XYZ file of C-alpha atoms in Angstrom:
703
model
C 0.009 0.001 -0.012
C 1.289 3.457 -0.947
C 0.814 6.388 1.449
C -0.067 9.621 -0.311
C 2.555 12.339 -0.057
C 0.200 14.727 1.779
C -0.512 12.058 4.343
C 3.170 11.490 4.958
C 3.720 15.173 5.429
C 0.809 15.400 7.838
C 2.257 12.403 9.769
C 5.651 14.112 10.051
C 4.121 17.411 11.193
C 1.956 15.575 13.701
C 4.980 13.709 15.047
C 6.942 16.939 15.337
C 4.139 18.616 17.245
C 3.866 15.621 19.564
C 7.580 15.676 20.300
C 7.422 19.421 20.940
C 4.499 18.931 23.306
C 6.382 16.185 25.142
C 9.428 18.442 25.432
C 7.256 21.230 26.775
C 5.804 18.857 29.371
C 9.320 17.779 30.345
C 10.413 21.390 30.951
C 7.606 23.251 32.771
C 7.020 26.812 31.636
C 8.448 29.418 33.986
C 6.038 31.634 35.871
C 6.030 35.170 37.183
C 7.145 35.316 40.816
C 4.473 35.054 43.487
C 4.407 35.955 47.150
C 4.480 32.226 47.899
C 7.737 31.927 45.970
C 9.278 34.702 48.071
C 7.928 33.730 51.462
C 8.337 29.969 51.188
C 11.974 29.961 50.040
C 13.989 28.176 52.703
C 16.063 30.540 54.813
C 19.660 29.367 55.135
C 21.673 30.566 58.118
C 25.396 31.251 58.475
C 27.421 28.020 58.262
C 29.909 27.271 61.075
C 32.785 25.026 59.903
C 34.339 22.582 62.347
C 37.867 23.347 63.639
C 39.234 20.436 61.581
C 37.613 21.856 58.423
C 35.689 18.689 57.698
C 32.094 19.767 58.464
C 29.819 22.752 58.350
C 26.680 23.207 60.440
C 23.998 25.787 59.671
C 20.357 26.455 60.371
C 17.604 26.092 57.797
C 14.171 27.602 58.397
C 11.170 25.994 56.647
C 8.866 29.019 56.539
C 5.080 28.928 56.813
C 2.374 31.553 56.706
C 1.271 30.378 60.130
C 4.242 30.851 62.469
C 3.094 27.836 64.496
C 3.770 25.626 61.474
C 7.278 26.999 60.835
C 10.296 24.774 61.534
C 13.930 25.696 61.976
C 16.636 23.129 62.460
C 20.366 22.580 62.297
C 21.792 20.840 59.216
C 25.279 19.402 58.679
C 27.278 19.120 55.456
C 30.538 17.354 54.800
C 33.248 19.642 53.399
C 35.337 16.737 52.143
C 32.877 15.006 49.807
C 29.671 15.611 47.881
C 27.233 13.790 50.141
C 24.062 15.889 50.598
C 23.497 17.909 53.744
C 21.451 16.167 56.397
C 19.229 17.418 59.187
C 20.878 17.314 62.619
C 18.003 18.414 64.859
C 14.270 18.030 64.643
C 12.447 20.802 66.573
C 9.966 23.537 65.783
C 11.920 25.935 67.980
C 14.825 27.685 66.296
C 18.462 27.020 67.071
C 21.255 29.533 66.805
C 24.710 30.667 68.045
C 26.310 27.400 67.040
C 29.833 26.697 68.346
C 32.039 23.610 67.806
C 34.130 21.884 70.421
C 37.901 22.062 69.687
C 37.973 18.351 68.773
C 35.147 18.852 66.201
C 32.997 16.194 67.887
C 30.380 18.264 69.743
C 28.232 21.297 69.175
C 26.672 23.739 71.567
C 23.866 26.081 70.526
C 21.038 28.202 71.879
C 17.468 26.938 71.650
C 14.136 27.580 73.361
C 12.419 24.219 73.654
C 9.492 22.809 75.595
C 9.815 23.941 79.220
C 12.197 26.794 78.414
C 11.024 30.321 79.281
C 14.181 31.709 77.666
C 16.863 30.492 75.269
C 19.196 27.935 76.907
C 22.476 26.215 75.975
C 22.159 22.748 74.441
C 24.886 20.311 73.474
C 24.724 17.565 70.861
C 27.275 14.816 70.171
C 27.850 15.041 66.428
C 30.342 12.181 66.335
C 28.491 9.789 68.615
C 24.908 10.749 67.831
C 22.004 11.065 70.234
C 19.626 13.795 71.350
C 20.671 17.279 72.354
C 21.110 17.849 76.102
C 20.138 21.033 77.884
C 23.103 22.413 79.841
C 21.540 25.529 81.399
C 18.267 26.449 83.058
C 18.847 30.123 83.706
C 15.887 32.356 84.480
C 17.019 34.992 81.982
C 18.478 32.548 79.488
C 21.880 32.388 77.766
C 23.393 33.838 74.592
C 26.441 33.278 72.329
C 28.080 30.210 73.968
C 31.704 29.300 73.164
C 33.805 26.262 74.114
C 37.139 26.921 75.864
C 40.313 26.057 73.983
C 40.529 22.727 75.834
C 36.768 22.025 75.457
C 36.195 21.698 79.194
C 34.362 24.958 79.830
C 31.770 27.149 78.168
C 31.690 30.949 78.007
C 28.372 32.711 77.453
C 26.499 35.972 77.953
C 23.432 36.341 80.167
C 21.751 39.020 82.280
C 21.042 39.779 85.918
C 18.771 42.274 87.689
C 20.386 45.121 89.593
C 21.671 43.974 92.940
C 21.640 40.246 92.079
C 24.657 38.180 92.966
C 23.395 34.664 92.120
C 20.893 32.726 90.017
C 18.743 32.364 93.151
C 18.684 36.162 93.381
C 17.701 36.443 89.717
C 14.951 33.875 90.129
C 13.586 35.655 93.234
C 13.648 39.108 91.537
C 11.962 37.759 88.430
C 9.095 36.320 90.538
C 8.743 39.552 92.478
C 8.446 41.505 89.242
C 5.987 39.086 87.747
C 3.837 39.362 90.865
C 3.782 43.167 90.841
C 0.336 44.737 90.842
C 1.463 47.730 88.730
C 2.827 47.783 85.203
C 4.714 51.071 85.065
C 8.207 51.360 83.618
C 10.808 53.801 84.973
C 13.956 55.183 83.245
C 16.899 57.277 84.235
C 19.034 56.828 81.109
C 18.561 56.760 77.321
C 17.178 55.030 75.350
C 14.030 53.643 76.942
C 13.232 51.450 73.939
C 14.836 49.772 70.924
C 13.196 48.909 67.600
C 10.192 46.973 68.956
C 11.056 46.509 72.607
C 10.786 48.589 75.722
C 14.094 48.183 77.479
C 14.456 47.355 81.137
C 17.170 47.553 83.823
C 18.669 44.124 83.258
C 22.444 44.199 83.242
C 24.628 42.148 80.867
C 27.223 39.800 82.315
C 29.849 37.201 81.246
C 29.476 33.672 82.586
C 31.702 30.558 82.509
C 30.633 27.038 83.450
C 31.998 23.528 83.103
C 30.854 21.849 79.893
C 28.658 19.379 81.772
C 24.988 18.890 82.588
C 24.110 20.480 85.930
C 27.278 22.616 86.084
C 26.910 25.905 87.954
C 27.696 29.089 85.931
C 29.799 31.793 87.581
C 29.467 35.510 86.870
C 32.942 36.761 85.957
C 32.102 40.445 86.484
C 30.185 40.086 89.728
C 31.229 42.832 92.114
C 33.661 44.428 89.664
C 34.165 48.166 89.357
C 33.647 47.951 85.577
C 30.185 46.369 85.851
C 29.233 48.954 88.476
C 29.813 51.881 86.095
C 26.480 53.543 85.113
C 27.576 53.506 81.436
C 28.717 49.849 81.337
C 27.103 47.675 78.712
C 27.344 46.169 75.263
C 25.863 46.564 71.837
C 22.070 46.315 71.828
C 20.503 43.549 69.722
C 17.158 41.836 69.399
C 18.061 39.307 72.130
C 19.673 41.801 74.498
C 23.137 43.279 74.904
C 26.258 41.647 73.499
C 29.822 41.850 74.869
C 31.378 40.076 71.854
C 33.407 37.895 74.147
C 35.987 35.258 73.191
C 38.471 33.012 74.987
C 42.080 34.068 75.137
C 44.328 31.451 73.473
C 45.625 30.051 76.780
C 42.086 29.664 78.162
C 42.984 31.657 81.305
C 41.047 34.830 80.474
C 38.208 36.254 78.425
C 38.634 39.146 75.968
C 35.556 41.235 75.292
C 34.340 44.616 74.052
C 32.147 46.857 76.165
C 31.070 50.451 76.496
C 31.569 52.534 79.618
C 29.488 55.484 78.388
C 26.207 53.923 77.260
C 24.451 56.362 79.596
C 25.619 59.247 77.393
C 23.899 58.052 74.199
C 21.528 61.005 74.141
C 24.423 63.431 73.887
C 27.467 61.496 72.694
C 28.617 58.501 70.649
C 28.934 55.369 72.763
C 32.354 53.690 72.246
C 33.130 50.004 72.791
C 36.635 49.335 74.093
C 38.553 46.102 74.642
C 38.858 44.464 78.063
C 40.060 41.182 79.548
C 38.960 39.434 82.694
C 40.436 36.285 84.360
C 38.397 33.121 83.826
C 38.165 32.924 87.630
C 36.431 36.322 87.671
C 37.374 39.634 89.311
C 38.427 43.023 88.033
C 38.638 43.506 84.281
C 41.687 45.088 82.679
C 41.037 47.762 80.027
C 43.155 47.046 76.945
C 42.289 50.089 74.809
C 41.306 53.658 75.595
C 40.613 55.652 72.461
C 37.849 57.023 70.320
C 37.452 53.748 68.445
C 34.771 51.082 68.685
C 35.816 47.425 68.461
C 33.755 44.404 67.537
C 33.929 40.946 65.870
C 36.984 39.699 67.750
C 38.980 36.657 66.543
C 42.386 35.206 67.399
C 44.784 33.798 64.762
C 45.308 30.030 64.877
C 48.693 30.435 66.587
C 47.207 32.759 69.233
C 49.721 35.503 68.576
C 47.377 38.044 66.962
C 44.025 39.462 67.939
C 41.941 40.667 65.028
C 38.974 43.029 65.205
C 36.847 45.359 63.162
C 37.119 48.934 64.327
C 35.553 52.294 63.624
C 37.454 55.473 64.435
C 34.601 57.599 65.726
C 35.453 61.013 64.243
C 33.712 63.694 66.317
C 31.059 65.614 64.410
C 30.800 63.083 61.588
C 27.830 60.880 60.766
C 29.582 57.850 59.337
C 32.917 56.083 59.926
C 34.355 53.347 57.737
C 34.775 50.017 59.543
C 38.345 48.770 59.086
C 40.186 45.526 59.753
C 42.675 45.927 62.606
C 45.012 43.705 64.689
C 46.942 43.707 67.945
C 49.947 41.553 68.825
C 48.879 39.344 71.710
C 49.264 39.936 74.597
C 48.469 43.585 73.890
C 51.514 45.721 74.645
C 50.407 48.822 72.794
C 46.885 50.211 72.939
C 47.136 51.405 69.333
C 45.790 48.936 66.782
C 47.478 48.174 63.452
C 44.961 49.159 60.760
C 45.348 46.529 58.042
C 42.940 48.130 55.532
C 43.965 51.727 56.059
C 44.443 52.249 52.333
C 41.028 50.771 51.468
C 38.231 53.342 51.614
C 35.540 50.730 52.199
C 33.796 49.294 55.259
C 34.793 45.651 55.965
C 31.567 43.754 56.464
C 32.835 40.357 57.649
C 36.108 38.418 57.760
C 37.538 34.976 58.389
C 40.959 33.515 59.349
C 41.693 30.229 57.507
C 44.455 28.300 59.242
C 47.892 28.095 57.622
C 47.414 30.945 55.190
C 48.565 33.953 57.209
C 45.897 35.847 55.296
C 42.606 37.414 56.284
C 39.695 36.775 53.920
C 37.065 39.504 54.007
C 34.227 41.160 52.156
C 33.056 44.698 51.590
C 30.201 46.381 49.727
C 30.611 47.997 46.332
C 28.206 48.743 43.502
C 25.513 46.242 44.412
C 27.942 43.434 45.229
C 29.653 42.054 48.308
C 32.483 39.781 47.306
C 35.697 38.251 48.671
C 39.107 39.835 49.069
C 42.122 39.033 51.218
C 45.129 40.683 52.818
C 48.147 39.318 54.647
C 48.549 39.601 58.408
C 50.961 42.549 57.932
C 48.347 44.518 55.995
C 49.871 44.102 52.562
C 49.318 42.231 49.311
C 45.624 43.057 48.938
C 43.961 40.596 46.556
C 40.604 39.879 44.972
C 39.711 36.286 45.858
C 37.884 33.971 43.503
C 34.265 35.177 43.596
C 31.064 34.592 41.772
C 30.511 37.170 39.003
C 27.596 38.838 40.725
C 25.566 38.692 43.948
C 26.461 39.079 47.591
C 28.098 37.073 50.365
C 26.045 37.412 53.548
C 28.070 35.233 55.934
C 31.665 34.085 56.160
C 33.449 31.756 58.634
C 36.621 29.680 58.701
C 37.366 26.332 60.351
C 40.809 24.798 59.835
C 41.667 25.681 56.224
C 38.024 25.687 55.149
C 36.178 28.937 54.407
C 32.409 28.735 54.036
C 29.563 31.208 53.790
C 26.216 31.985 52.250
C 26.008 33.491 48.745
C 22.898 34.822 47.017
C 21.789 37.116 44.216
C 18.467 38.659 43.223
C 17.640 35.537 41.218
C 19.560 32.964 43.352
C 18.119 32.609 46.833
C 20.676 31.927 49.611
C 22.731 28.687 49.609
C 25.853 27.543 51.441
C 29.134 27.836 49.490
C 32.751 26.818 50.050
C 35.344 29.421 49.107
C 39.023 29.098 48.323
C 41.030 26.697 46.120
C 39.590 28.054 42.898
C 36.005 28.806 42.040
C 33.412 28.936 44.823
C 31.554 25.643 45.215
C 27.834 25.428 46.016
C 27.208 22.921 48.848
C 23.451 23.002 49.224
C 20.419 23.184 46.949
C 17.496 24.071 49.204
C 16.052 26.671 46.849
C 17.516 25.948 43.396
C 14.520 23.984 42.047
C 11.985 26.597 43.091
C 14.153 29.418 41.787
C 14.557 27.657 38.420
C 10.789 27.815 37.841
C 10.552 31.609 38.127
C 10.697 33.902 35.109
C 13.169 36.520 36.262
C 16.268 38.295 35.068
C 19.411 39.385 36.858
C 19.513 43.123 37.612
C 20.936 45.414 34.981
C 23.622 47.739 36.418
C 24.399 51.277 35.291
C 26.132 54.441 36.513
C 25.516 58.120 35.750
C 27.119 61.400 36.750
C 24.806 63.508 38.928
C 24.625 67.267 38.673
C 26.631 67.507 41.906
C 29.454 65.656 40.173
C 29.066 62.338 42.004
C 28.957 59.049 40.115
C 25.700 57.318 41.117
C 25.218 53.583 40.887
C 21.860 51.941 39.979
C 20.236 48.575 39.366
C 17.273 48.003 37.114
C 14.848 45.118 37.596
C 12.614 43.955 34.736
C 9.272 42.136 35.150
C 8.411 38.593 33.990
C 7.658 38.215 30.261
C 9.690 41.325 29.590
C 9.407 42.666 26.078
C 11.842 45.552 25.230
C 9.459 46.749 22.479
C 6.755 47.563 25.039
C 6.468 50.480 27.446
C 6.563 49.914 31.224
C 5.821 52.183 34.171
C 8.820 52.865 36.432
C 8.814 52.285 40.189
C 11.790 53.977 41.945
C 12.323 52.011 45.164
C 14.491 53.736 47.776
C 16.690 51.904 50.231
C 16.753 52.674 53.949
C 19.697 53.545 56.105
C 20.783 55.959 54.849
C 24.053 54.151 55.638
C 23.173 51.205 53.513
C 23.172 50.233 49.841
C 21.217 48.148 47.347
C 22.738 44.708 46.880
C 22.287 42.108 44.204
C 20.560 39.712 46.660
C 17.303 37.895 47.286
C 15.164 40.162 49.461
C 12.216 39.104 51.578
C 10.616 42.360 52.708
C 10.871 44.439 49.513
C 11.596 41.793 46.949
C 12.631 43.505 43.741
C 11.007 41.051 41.335
C 7.778 40.756 43.318
C 7.449 44.546 43.212
C 8.070 44.446 39.460
C 5.757 41.453 38.876
C 2.569 43.264 37.749
C 4.547 44.842 34.897
C 6.834 47.547 36.282
C 10.483 48.296 35.828
C 12.000 48.787 39.317
C 14.823 51.305 39.715
C 17.244 50.937 42.691
C 19.581 53.908 43.262
C 22.448 54.377 45.702
C 22.075 58.045 46.501
C 24.684 60.060 48.439
C 24.766 58.787 51.991
C 24.905 55.161 50.803
C 27.703 52.869 51.928
C 29.995 51.012 49.563
C 31.489 54.032 47.907
C 33.832 55.379 50.549
C 33.639 57.498 53.701
C 33.226 60.825 51.893
C 30.284 59.601 49.829
C 28.482 58.304 52.927
C 29.218 61.518 54.876
C 27.939 63.750 52.049
C 24.437 63.438 53.498
C 25.483 65.403 56.565
C 23.536 68.706 56.733
C 21.489 67.585 53.736
C 19.451 64.627 54.973
C 16.613 64.615 52.440
C 16.846 67.156 49.633
C 20.225 66.139 48.173
C 19.561 62.364 48.146
C 16.048 62.972 46.731
C 17.498 65.178 43.956
C 19.788 62.331 42.981
C 16.882 59.879 42.935
C 15.000 62.234 40.569
C 18.112 62.489 38.366
C 18.420 58.699 38.358
C 14.826 58.429 37.110
C 15.608 60.949 34.383
C 18.701 58.976 33.390
C 16.794 55.654 33.269
C 14.061 57.192 31.050
C 16.694 58.567 28.699
C 18.749 55.343 28.684
C 16.010 52.728 28.301
C 13.347 53.202 25.631
C 10.991 50.706 27.235
C 10.374 53.008 30.270
C 7.194 55.080 30.101
C 8.296 58.449 31.469
C 4.657 59.508 31.970
C 3.990 56.740 34.487
C 6.319 57.051 37.473
C 6.011 55.955 41.092
C 8.383 56.046 44.045
C 8.502 54.444 47.419
C 10.607 53.040 50.221
C 10.880 52.087 53.871
C 12.661 53.586 56.846
C 15.060 56.179 55.451
C 13.597 55.204 52.072
C 10.239 56.170 53.572
C 11.694 59.534 54.689
C 12.776 60.225 51.137
C 9.453 59.017 49.708
C 7.712 61.542 51.970
C 10.103 64.267 50.816
C 9.376 63.469 47.136
C 5.612 63.566 47.785
C 6.028 66.942 49.506
C 8.261 68.597 46.894
C 7.429 67.283 43.399
C 4.413 66.297 41.367
C 6.201 64.124 38.800
C 5.152 60.803 40.402
C 1.715 59.328 39.927
C 1.892 57.332 43.186
C 3.996 57.204 46.344
C 4.462 54.338 48.849
C 5.895 55.185 52.279
C 6.554 52.589 54.958
C 8.014 53.640 58.347
C 8.770 57.075 56.945
C 9.775 60.152 58.866
C 7.431 63.125 58.446
C 9.115 65.664 60.717
C 12.848 65.746 61.592
C 12.231 67.277 65.019
C 9.525 64.807 66.001
C 11.694 61.910 64.776
C 14.609 63.266 66.836
C 12.557 63.286 70.011
C 10.524 60.077 69.659
C 12.908 57.525 68.116
C 15.407 55.261 69.897
C 18.391 57.047 68.323
C 18.887 60.831 68.638
C 22.584 61.705 68.791
C 23.342 60.789 65.193
C 20.353 62.784 64.001
C 21.613 65.779 65.884
C 25.084 65.462 64.380
C 23.588 65.025 60.898
C 21.583 68.273 61.216
C 24.402 70.335 62.710
C 23.050 70.850 66.245
C 20.105 70.381 68.587
C 16.553 71.091 67.490
C 16.474 74.261 69.600
C 19.448 75.748 67.780
C 19.473 77.920 64.656
C 20.182 75.172 62.122
C 17.634 75.714 59.332
C 17.762 72.079 58.219
C 15.314 71.006 60.988
C 12.657 73.158 59.355
C 13.723 73.271 55.717
C 14.002 69.519 55.282
C 10.990 68.336 57.315
C 8.399 67.038 54.800
C 5.385 68.237 56.819
C 6.682 71.792 56.858
C 6.561 71.879 53.052
C 2.763 71.810 53.256
C 2.577 75.172 51.505
C 3.720 73.467 48.297
C 0.161 72.078 47.951
C -1.296 75.503 47.313
C 1.485 76.289 44.847
C 0.905 72.984 43.016
C 4.545 71.906 43.538
C 3.986 69.207 46.148
C 1.523 67.290 48.324
C -0.670 66.292 45.372
C 0.533 62.740 44.623
C -1.607 59.906 46.028
C 0.261 58.221 48.865
C -0.006 54.822 50.533
C 1.304 55.083 54.130
C 2.085 52.008 56.263
C 3.557 51.537 59.690
C 4.102 48.893 62.367
C 2.549 49.951 65.655
C 5.517 48.430 67.521
C 8.075 50.441 65.527
C 10.253 52.448 67.934
C 12.942 53.353 65.388
C 10.501 55.412 63.314
C 7.524 55.612 65.657
C 3.969 55.430 64.399
C 3.295 59.102 65.123
C 5.223 59.905 61.911
C 2.677 57.897 59.871
C -0.253 59.449 61.781
C 1.091 62.933 61.092
C 1.608 62.054 57.417
C -1.950 60.770 57.068
C -3.357 63.770 58.942
C -1.450 66.094 56.557
C -2.754 64.310 53.449
C -6.312 64.333 54.705
C -6.086 67.971 55.681
C -4.898 68.828 52.149
C -7.435 66.457 50.587
C -4.731 64.348 48.899
C -5.796 60.784 47.997
C -4.179 58.722 50.771
C -4.487 55.440 52.581
C -3.047 54.459 55.986
C -2.145 50.839 56.837
C -1.373 50.136 60.506
C 0.031 46.726 61.534
C -0.574 46.441 65.303
C 1.664 43.365 65.692
C 4.593 44.497 63.529
C 7.703 46.549 64.261
C 10.036 48.426 61.902
C 9.626 45.561 59.378
C 6.625 43.502 58.350
C 7.748 40.028 59.426
C 4.547 37.945 59.584
C 3.585 35.972 56.485
C -0.047 36.988 56.064
C 0.771 40.610 56.906
C 3.469 40.563 54.273
C 1.086 39.113 51.660
C -1.481 41.798 52.507
C 1.189 44.542 52.264
C 2.386 43.448 48.797
C -1.244 43.215 47.628
C -1.898 46.746 48.874
C 1.235 48.104 47.204
C 0.321 46.407 43.902
C -3.242 47.703 44.164
C -2.125 51.248 44.864
C 0.323 51.319 41.968
C -2.224 49.761 39.602
C -4.809 52.378 40.559
C -2.598 55.237 39.483
C -0.223 53.790 36.880
C -2.401 51.602 34.682
């Protein structure tokens, strides 16, 4: 039988279409990013390599919209072969502050498990297996535990109440306070609150205990003159104060950084100096006495050098570059050796791989944070093997191994090994999900602003991008201002999720941003809002001119924190934008000075106290530009205002004043108040609602 030629052709075409369909089924079509993609990406914590360089342990959070369903556990990965990472703990409660024993067989970490009212120290036998054992049962919990050089003792930070000398005293005082019939707080020093917490009178202390169940911790600073100083304390964090303490190489003393003038924060910079205290307790010896602040202390493997990051607090300046420094140990001279004196960049993090006599470190520059190294003498600065884009967000060394977390805007965080050639990815928690998203890496560009500064920018394109089409532009402004946009995967203001409805997102590092040297960051001094906002406007102009697919008639701007300050300034001073989004944005410089948890830096930035004659307090407060409404030069753009009611960095009264101003001037405006959020929107459903509101607001005025 002969098959007609047309039938053969039809058969071939049909077969080709079938193969194409099968191929399409085999490779699923990519989709535009969703909130679920952003929120449900696994969150990979900083890896801690073992002292022998064979293993790395890190936390992985399995997110959920309902926080009760969220899990966070420790995982372990071999650094000597390609076996997959495996889960080490199985608990809904999170674990953190991981520290290895010197023999690389045991781990200690902080966790809050069933029966714990506060985070406690747990130990797990990695080599022998078994369940984690609780080592402490302290009323006020424990933080940042570290094994001694011989592995027999543990150093950690905890708190006491004023006048307490023992754990029994702490327990008794805690009960008395719980049983109080009044709820008032009383303060005699600044600040009374921090981000989303009212502070109390608990005092930070260093403790040492035997590395055994039931061992009794001892307070090393109990009764000392240092701890009795009214300004004694450490850096404030979410979990309390930190003294950044480490063991001296011989195990006979503890080296730590602390402030002695924390009580002066309303009128002066608080410095953190170096101290040491015997492991048996007693009086601390002050090792430095200068206008520097020291943090992130590490000893070299041979114990002969103490490394630290330091900032030389220059009086009257708003920003100081963080430099890598060292001291010969024991410290004979109080003056540090500045290893990166010739590098006009802030060192973000560093590691000390054994046997190399080099310090590996990272710093910010033009959207990236990548690896560099320098020798112990401060010479032979090198660029280490790095990925071509993206940012390193953690870095640690164990033995000769250097590990960290790398990410980019289109590569959510994963653990990597660095050194010995190209970086090597060790985990794949998010790679499959990321591969299904239709997204592009940021496009980078520079331009010269009218003030002569070179300004760096990133451009984010939406899914299904077509350069022949026209897209509205959304200028998103970073907070800080001492910060910069990074090529990284962001949870709270995810670049691609903001662009998803069909916008091009512009990210600009205005003056005041970090990553471009001390002078660039300090250029914001005396010009907190107008100058940076002018550069953002110029960046928008440059983007419109440079990229034909941007619709210059459809512009929006927005940001959070300092980005919210600038969004408010733009809304008050120009009519070029069709919509504004302001989260946690300052509305009045004077009100923000008096109601936030940080005032001295604001006073320095504006040139003097609010009662002085510095015009900036009035001339650069958005609310005081209200007269622009009548002139048609400001306060006409519809604005979406949002705030967390627990935000004490930019308190909610700023948002209330903003909304009152808009309503008074009859400007289209909407106020979102999150009663259970702080400076950031951290809860899943709140985050989803926030993004939906932002998208709805932009669509209303741009499409």
